[in-house]
Amino acid sequence: MLLEAQQAVDAVRSLRAYSLLSCPATPDYRRAGTEDSKVNQIGFPIFRVMRRSMLPVLSMPLYEHRAHQGQYLYRMRYAHRDEGWVIDAAQVVWNGAPLNAWTEIKGLHSSEAQAIARGIEWCEAIVAHHNTDNVPDE
């Protein structure tokens, strides 16, 4: 976790080097390392939206749990707030494809373990619903 935090800090520092405030506006200016920039006829850089792969991932912890012989992957983003632990988003993945969009699970929990347990219960309910929907008619 400490290594991930350090990588995020390094990514933010490298993005600052590409920021508009630190870039000189000269006719021969080119942003090194990206294909997503051009220089207009006057010599000022034109910036497009940065590719997502260049942006640092500064997010809350992601908990993943495989269930049902690895067919399902439960993914939860959770965080600690002043009031307690919350699940900000949860998703169930089946055979590599998401069954649902990231969904907030309402509730406040006194510990990280309780929040994750609640998230797993929610994901199990989604899986039960999915399995019920896929039962062939007789």
mmCIF file with all atom_site columns, C-alpha atoms in Angstrom:
data_model
loop_
_atom_site.group_PDB
_atom_site.id
_atom_site.type_symbol
_atom_site.label_atom_id
_atom_site.label_alt_id
_atom_site.label_comp_id
_atom_site.label_asym_id
_atom_site.label_entity_id
_atom_site.label_seq_id
_atom_site.pdbx_PDB_ins_code
_atom_site.Cartn_x
_atom_site.Cartn_y
_atom_site.Cartn_z
_atom_site.occupancy
_atom_site.B_iso_or_equiv
_atom_site.pdbx_formal_charge
_atom_site.auth_seq_id
_atom_site.auth_comp_id
_atom_site.auth_asym_id
_atom_site.auth_atom_id
_atom_site.pdbx_PDB_model_num
ATOM 1   C CA . MET A 1 1   ? 0.000   0.000   0.000   1.00 0.00 ? 1   MET A CA 1
ATOM 2   C CA . LEU A 1 2   ? 2.887   2.344   0.787   1.00 0.00 ? 2   LEU A CA 1
ATOM 3   C CA . LEU A 1 3   ? 4.422   1.589   -2.615  1.00 0.00 ? 3   LEU A CA 1
ATOM 4   C CA . GLU A 1 4   ? 1.115   2.395   -4.356  1.00 0.00 ? 4   GLU A CA 1
ATOM 5   C CA . ALA A 1 5   ? 0.886   5.685   -2.475  1.00 0.00 ? 5   ALA A CA 1
ATOM 6   C CA . GLN A 1 6   ? 4.451   6.589   -3.476  1.00 0.00 ? 6   GLN A CA 1
ATOM 7   C CA . GLN A 1 7   ? 3.696   5.739   -7.121  1.00 0.00 ? 7   GLN A CA 1
ATOM 8   C CA . ALA A 1 8   ? 0.631   7.999   -6.999  1.00 0.00 ? 8   ALA A CA 1
ATOM 9   C CA . VAL A 1 9   ? 2.713   10.854  -5.575  1.00 0.00 ? 9   VAL A CA 1
ATOM 10  C CA . ASP A 1 10  ? 5.338   10.358  -8.300  1.00 0.00 ? 10  ASP A CA 1
ATOM 11  C CA . ALA A 1 11  ? 2.615   10.386  -10.969 1.00 0.00 ? 11  ALA A CA 1
ATOM 12  C CA . VAL A 1 12  ? 1.228   13.672  -9.636  1.00 0.00 ? 12  VAL A CA 1
ATOM 13  C CA . ARG A 1 13  ? 4.700   15.209  -9.661  1.00 0.00 ? 13  ARG A CA 1
ATOM 14  C CA . SER A 1 14  ? 5.273   14.132  -13.266 1.00 0.00 ? 14  SER A CA 1
ATOM 15  C CA . LEU A 1 15  ? 1.913   15.621  -14.276 1.00 0.00 ? 15  LEU A CA 1
ATOM 16  C CA . ARG A 1 16  ? 2.913   18.940  -12.748 1.00 0.00 ? 16  ARG A CA 1
ATOM 17  C CA . ALA A 1 17  ? 5.841   19.015  -15.166 1.00 0.00 ? 17  ALA A CA 1
ATOM 18  C CA . TYR A 1 18  ? 3.329   18.909  -18.028 1.00 0.00 ? 18  TYR A CA 1
ATOM 19  C CA . SER A 1 19  ? 0.969   21.490  -16.601 1.00 0.00 ? 19  SER A CA 1
ATOM 20  C CA . LEU A 1 20  ? 0.142   24.579  -18.618 1.00 0.00 ? 20  LEU A CA 1
ATOM 21  C CA . LEU A 1 21  ? 1.597   26.868  -15.946 1.00 0.00 ? 21  LEU A CA 1
ATOM 22  C CA . SER A 1 22  ? 5.038   25.307  -16.174 1.00 0.00 ? 22  SER A CA 1
ATOM 23  C CA . CYS A 1 23  ? 5.115   25.109  -20.000 1.00 0.00 ? 23  CYS A CA 1
ATOM 24  C CA . PRO A 1 24  ? 6.849   27.857  -21.953 1.00 0.00 ? 24  PRO A CA 1
ATOM 25  C CA . ALA A 1 25  ? 4.839   29.203  -24.889 1.00 0.00 ? 25  ALA A CA 1
ATOM 26  C CA . THR A 1 26  ? 7.450   29.258  -27.634 1.00 0.00 ? 26  THR A CA 1
ATOM 27  C CA . PRO A 1 27  ? 6.968   28.467  -31.339 1.00 0.00 ? 27  PRO A CA 1
ATOM 28  C CA . ASP A 1 28  ? 9.106   25.333  -31.158 1.00 0.00 ? 28  ASP A CA 1
ATOM 29  C CA . TYR A 1 29  ? 7.473   24.032  -27.992 1.00 0.00 ? 29  TYR A CA 1
ATOM 30  C CA . ARG A 1 30  ? 6.336   20.410  -27.975 1.00 0.00 ? 30  ARG A CA 1
ATOM 31  C CA . ARG A 1 31  ? 5.091   18.446  -24.987 1.00 0.00 ? 31  ARG A CA 1
ATOM 32  C CA . ALA A 1 32  ? 7.527   15.622  -24.526 1.00 0.00 ? 32  ALA A CA 1
ATOM 33  C CA . GLY A 1 33  ? 6.136   12.171  -24.039 1.00 0.00 ? 33  GLY A CA 1
ATOM 34  C CA . THR A 1 34  ? 2.610   12.613  -25.405 1.00 0.00 ? 34  THR A CA 1
ATOM 35  C CA . GLU A 1 35  ? 0.971   12.539  -28.778 1.00 0.00 ? 35  GLU A CA 1
ATOM 36  C CA . ASP A 1 36  ? -2.018  14.468  -27.490 1.00 0.00 ? 36  ASP A CA 1
ATOM 37  C CA . SER A 1 37  ? -0.716  18.000  -27.970 1.00 0.00 ? 37  SER A CA 1
ATOM 38  C CA . LYS A 1 38  ? -0.056  20.376  -30.844 1.00 0.00 ? 38  LYS A CA 1
ATOM 39  C CA . VAL A 1 39  ? 1.220   23.895  -31.235 1.00 0.00 ? 39  VAL A CA 1
ATOM 40  C CA . ASN A 1 40  ? -0.997  26.440  -32.969 1.00 0.00 ? 40  ASN A CA 1
ATOM 41  C CA . GLN A 1 41  ? 0.243   28.912  -35.604 1.00 0.00 ? 41  GLN A CA 1
ATOM 42  C CA . ILE A 1 42  ? 1.093   31.585  -33.022 1.00 0.00 ? 42  ILE A CA 1
ATOM 43  C CA . GLY A 1 43  ? 3.189   29.182  -30.992 1.00 0.00 ? 43  GLY A CA 1
ATOM 44  C CA . PHE A 1 44  ? 0.960   28.541  -27.995 1.00 0.00 ? 44  PHE A CA 1
ATOM 45  C CA . PRO A 1 45  ? 0.395   24.939  -27.012 1.00 0.00 ? 45  PRO A CA 1
ATOM 46  C CA . ILE A 1 46  ? -3.041  23.450  -27.638 1.00 0.00 ? 46  ILE A CA 1
ATOM 47  C CA . PHE A 1 47  ? -3.881  20.798  -25.090 1.00 0.00 ? 47  PHE A CA 1
ATOM 48  C CA . ARG A 1 48  ? -6.359  18.026  -25.576 1.00 0.00 ? 48  ARG A CA 1
ATOM 49  C CA . VAL A 1 49  ? -7.784  16.071  -22.702 1.00 0.00 ? 49  VAL A CA 1
ATOM 50  C CA . MET A 1 50  ? -5.066  13.909  -21.226 1.00 0.00 ? 50  MET A CA 1
ATOM 51  C CA . ARG A 1 51  ? -5.421  10.211  -21.774 1.00 0.00 ? 51  ARG A CA 1
ATOM 52  C CA . ARG A 1 52  ? -6.739  8.362   -18.747 1.00 0.00 ? 52  ARG A CA 1
ATOM 53  C CA . SER A 1 53  ? -3.639  6.185   -18.665 1.00 0.00 ? 53  SER A CA 1
ATOM 54  C CA . MET A 1 54  ? -1.552  9.288   -17.894 1.00 0.00 ? 54  MET A CA 1
ATOM 55  C CA . LEU A 1 55  ? -3.637  10.332  -14.906 1.00 0.00 ? 55  LEU A CA 1
ATOM 56  C CA . PRO A 1 56  ? -2.715  9.052   -11.460 1.00 0.00 ? 56  PRO A CA 1
ATOM 57  C CA . VAL A 1 57  ? -5.130  6.717   -9.768  1.00 0.00 ? 57  VAL A CA 1
ATOM 58  C CA . LEU A 1 58  ? -5.809  8.369   -6.429  1.00 0.00 ? 58  LEU A CA 1
ATOM 59  C CA . SER A 1 59  ? -8.702  6.345   -5.180  1.00 0.00 ? 59  SER A CA 1
ATOM 60  C CA . MET A 1 60  ? -9.985  4.578   -2.140  1.00 0.00 ? 60  MET A CA 1
ATOM 61  C CA . PRO A 1 61  ? -8.991  0.982   -1.372  1.00 0.00 ? 61  PRO A CA 1
ATOM 62  C CA . LEU A 1 62  ? -10.396 -1.667  -3.704  1.00 0.00 ? 62  LEU A CA 1
ATOM 63  C CA . TYR A 1 63  ? -11.401 -5.006  -2.178  1.00 0.00 ? 63  TYR A CA 1
ATOM 64  C CA . GLU A 1 64  ? -11.838 -7.946  -4.543  1.00 0.00 ? 64  GLU A CA 1
ATOM 65  C CA . HIS A 1 65  ? -13.235 -11.360 -3.612  1.00 0.00 ? 65  HIS A CA 1
ATOM 66  C CA . ARG A 1 66  ? -13.700 -14.392 -5.878  1.00 0.00 ? 66  ARG A CA 1
ATOM 67  C CA . ALA A 1 67  ? -16.726 -16.569 -5.199  1.00 0.00 ? 67  ALA A CA 1
ATOM 68  C CA . HIS A 1 68  ? -18.549 -19.589 -6.639  1.00 0.00 ? 68  HIS A CA 1
ATOM 69  C CA . GLN A 1 69  ? -15.420 -21.415 -7.849  1.00 0.00 ? 69  GLN A CA 1
ATOM 70  C CA . GLY A 1 70  ? -14.028 -18.197 -9.310  1.00 0.00 ? 70  GLY A CA 1
ATOM 71  C CA . GLN A 1 71  ? -16.963 -17.490 -11.630 1.00 0.00 ? 71  GLN A CA 1
ATOM 72  C CA . TYR A 1 72  ? -17.853 -14.262 -9.845  1.00 0.00 ? 72  TYR A CA 1
ATOM 73  C CA . LEU A 1 73  ? -15.616 -11.415 -8.749  1.00 0.00 ? 73  LEU A CA 1
ATOM 74  C CA . TYR A 1 74  ? -16.930 -9.019  -6.124  1.00 0.00 ? 74  TYR A CA 1
ATOM 75  C CA . ARG A 1 75  ? -15.322 -5.568  -6.273  1.00 0.00 ? 75  ARG A CA 1
ATOM 76  C CA . MET A 1 76  ? -15.837 -2.914  -3.596  1.00 0.00 ? 76  MET A CA 1
ATOM 77  C CA . ARG A 1 77  ? -14.395 0.564   -3.126  1.00 0.00 ? 77  ARG A CA 1
ATOM 78  C CA . TYR A 1 78  ? -14.625 1.556   0.499   1.00 0.00 ? 78  TYR A CA 1
ATOM 79  C CA . ALA A 1 79  ? -13.451 4.477   2.602   1.00 0.00 ? 79  ALA A CA 1
ATOM 80  C CA . HIS A 1 80  ? -13.181 5.653   6.166   1.00 0.00 ? 80  HIS A CA 1
ATOM 81  C CA . ARG A 1 81  ? -15.070 8.835   6.925   1.00 0.00 ? 81  ARG A CA 1
ATOM 82  C CA . ASP A 1 82  ? -15.468 10.777  10.160  1.00 0.00 ? 82  ASP A CA 1
ATOM 83  C CA . GLU A 1 83  ? -18.715 8.917   10.896  1.00 0.00 ? 83  GLU A CA 1
ATOM 84  C CA . GLY A 1 84  ? -17.376 5.421   10.086  1.00 0.00 ? 84  GLY A CA 1
ATOM 85  C CA . TRP A 1 85  ? -16.690 3.058   7.191   1.00 0.00 ? 85  TRP A CA 1
ATOM 86  C CA . VAL A 1 86  ? -18.747 3.179   3.979   1.00 0.00 ? 86  VAL A CA 1
ATOM 87  C CA . ILE A 1 87  ? -18.900 1.250   0.699   1.00 0.00 ? 87  ILE A CA 1
ATOM 88  C CA . ASP A 1 88  ? -18.774 3.944   -1.974  1.00 0.00 ? 88  ASP A CA 1
ATOM 89  C CA . ALA A 1 89  ? -19.156 1.548   -4.892  1.00 0.00 ? 89  ALA A CA 1
ATOM 90  C CA . ALA A 1 90  ? -19.634 -2.164  -5.511  1.00 0.00 ? 90  ALA A CA 1
ATOM 91  C CA . GLN A 1 91  ? -19.718 -4.258  -8.649  1.00 0.00 ? 91  GLN A CA 1
ATOM 92  C CA . VAL A 1 92  ? -20.129 -7.934  -9.522  1.00 0.00 ? 92  VAL A CA 1
ATOM 93  C CA . VAL A 1 93  ? -18.155 -9.331  -12.462 1.00 0.00 ? 93  VAL A CA 1
ATOM 94  C CA . TRP A 1 94  ? -19.183 -12.631 -14.067 1.00 0.00 ? 94  TRP A CA 1
ATOM 95  C CA . ASN A 1 95  ? -16.815 -14.392 -16.491 1.00 0.00 ? 95  ASN A CA 1
ATOM 96  C CA . GLY A 1 96  ? -14.943 -11.137 -17.054 1.00 0.00 ? 96  GLY A CA 1
ATOM 97  C CA . ALA A 1 97  ? -18.024 -9.005  -17.785 1.00 0.00 ? 97  ALA A CA 1
ATOM 98  C CA . PRO A 1 98  ? -19.687 -6.699  -15.228 1.00 0.00 ? 98  PRO A CA 1
ATOM 99  C CA . LEU A 1 99  ? -23.182 -7.777  -14.174 1.00 0.00 ? 99  LEU A CA 1
ATOM 100 C CA . ASN A 1 100 ? -23.989 -4.314  -12.874 1.00 0.00 ? 100 ASN A CA 1
ATOM 101 C CA . ALA A 1 101 ? -22.599 -0.798  -12.910 1.00 0.00 ? 101 ALA A CA 1
ATOM 102 C CA . TRP A 1 102 ? -20.684 0.492   -9.905  1.00 0.00 ? 102 TRP A CA 1
ATOM 103 C CA . THR A 1 103 ? -23.370 1.045   -7.264  1.00 0.00 ? 103 THR A CA 1
ATOM 104 C CA . GLU A 1 104 ? -23.198 2.824   -3.913  1.00 0.00 ? 104 GLU A CA 1
ATOM 105 C CA . ILE A 1 105 ? -24.206 0.662   -0.960  1.00 0.00 ? 105 ILE A CA 1
ATOM 106 C CA . LYS A 1 106 ? -25.917 2.777   1.637   1.00 0.00 ? 106 LYS A CA 1
ATOM 107 C CA . GLY A 1 107 ? -24.961 2.313   5.258   1.00 0.00 ? 107 GLY A CA 1
ATOM 108 C CA . LEU A 1 108 ? -22.433 3.309   7.871   1.00 0.00 ? 108 LEU A CA 1
ATOM 109 C CA . HIS A 1 109 ? -20.262 0.695   9.591   1.00 0.00 ? 109 HIS A CA 1
ATOM 110 C CA . SER A 1 110 ? -18.130 0.851   12.709  1.00 0.00 ? 110 SER A CA 1
ATOM 111 C CA . SER A 1 111 ? -15.258 -1.188  11.240  1.00 0.00 ? 111 SER A CA 1
ATOM 112 C CA . GLU A 1 112 ? -13.641 -1.949  7.910   1.00 0.00 ? 112 GLU A CA 1
ATOM 113 C CA . ALA A 1 113 ? -14.523 -5.646  8.284   1.00 0.00 ? 113 ALA A CA 1
ATOM 114 C CA . GLN A 1 114 ? -18.211 -4.853  8.802   1.00 0.00 ? 114 GLN A CA 1
ATOM 115 C CA . ALA A 1 115 ? -18.274 -2.664  5.704   1.00 0.00 ? 115 ALA A CA 1
ATOM 116 C CA . ILE A 1 116 ? -16.649 -5.375  3.591   1.00 0.00 ? 116 ILE A CA 1
ATOM 117 C CA . ALA A 1 117 ? -19.005 -8.030  5.012   1.00 0.00 ? 117 ALA A CA 1
ATOM 118 C CA . ARG A 1 118 ? -21.988 -5.851  4.065   1.00 0.00 ? 118 ARG A CA 1
ATOM 119 C CA . GLY A 1 119 ? -20.555 -5.428  0.580   1.00 0.00 ? 119 GLY A CA 1
ATOM 120 C CA . ILE A 1 120 ? -20.151 -9.190  0.191   1.00 0.00 ? 120 ILE A CA 1
ATOM 121 C CA . GLU A 1 121 ? -23.770 -9.716  1.324   1.00 0.00 ? 121 GLU A CA 1
ATOM 122 C CA . TRP A 1 122 ? -24.919 -7.203  -1.279  1.00 0.00 ? 122 TRP A CA 1
ATOM 123 C CA . CYS A 1 123 ? -22.884 -8.914  -4.008  1.00 0.00 ? 123 CYS A CA 1
ATOM 124 C CA . GLU A 1 124 ? -24.282 -12.323 -2.976  1.00 0.00 ? 124 GLU A CA 1
ATOM 125 C CA . ALA A 1 125 ? -27.793 -10.916 -3.399  1.00 0.00 ? 125 ALA A CA 1
ATOM 126 C CA . ILE A 1 126 ? -26.911 -9.738  -6.920  1.00 0.00 ? 126 ILE A CA 1
ATOM 127 C CA . VAL A 1 127 ? -25.518 -13.196 -7.756  1.00 0.00 ? 127 VAL A CA 1
ATOM 128 C CA . ALA A 1 128 ? -28.614 -14.935 -6.344  1.00 0.00 ? 128 ALA A CA 1
ATOM 129 C CA . HIS A 1 129 ? -30.820 -12.680 -8.465  1.00 0.00 ? 129 HIS A CA 1
ATOM 130 C CA . HIS A 1 130 ? -28.655 -13.341 -11.532 1.00 0.00 ? 130 HIS A CA 1
ATOM 131 C CA . ASN A 1 131 ? -28.785 -17.116 -11.002 1.00 0.00 ? 131 ASN A CA 1
ATOM 132 C CA . THR A 1 132 ? -32.564 -16.997 -10.531 1.00 0.00 ? 132 THR A CA 1
ATOM 133 C CA . ASP A 1 133 ? -32.995 -15.019 -13.748 1.00 0.00 ? 133 ASP A CA 1
ATOM 134 C CA . ASN A 1 134 ? -30.935 -17.571 -15.683 1.00 0.00 ? 134 ASN A CA 1
ATOM 135 C CA . VAL A 1 135 ? -32.965 -20.636 -14.666 1.00 0.00 ? 135 VAL A CA 1
ATOM 136 C CA . PRO A 1 136 ? -34.536 -22.088 -17.830 1.00 0.00 ? 136 PRO A CA 1
ATOM 137 C CA . ASP A 1 137 ? -38.311 -22.270 -17.983 1.00 0.00 ? 137 ASP A CA 1
ATOM 138 C CA . GLU A 1 138 ? -39.725 -25.774 -17.643 1.00 0.00 ? 138 GLU A CA 1
#
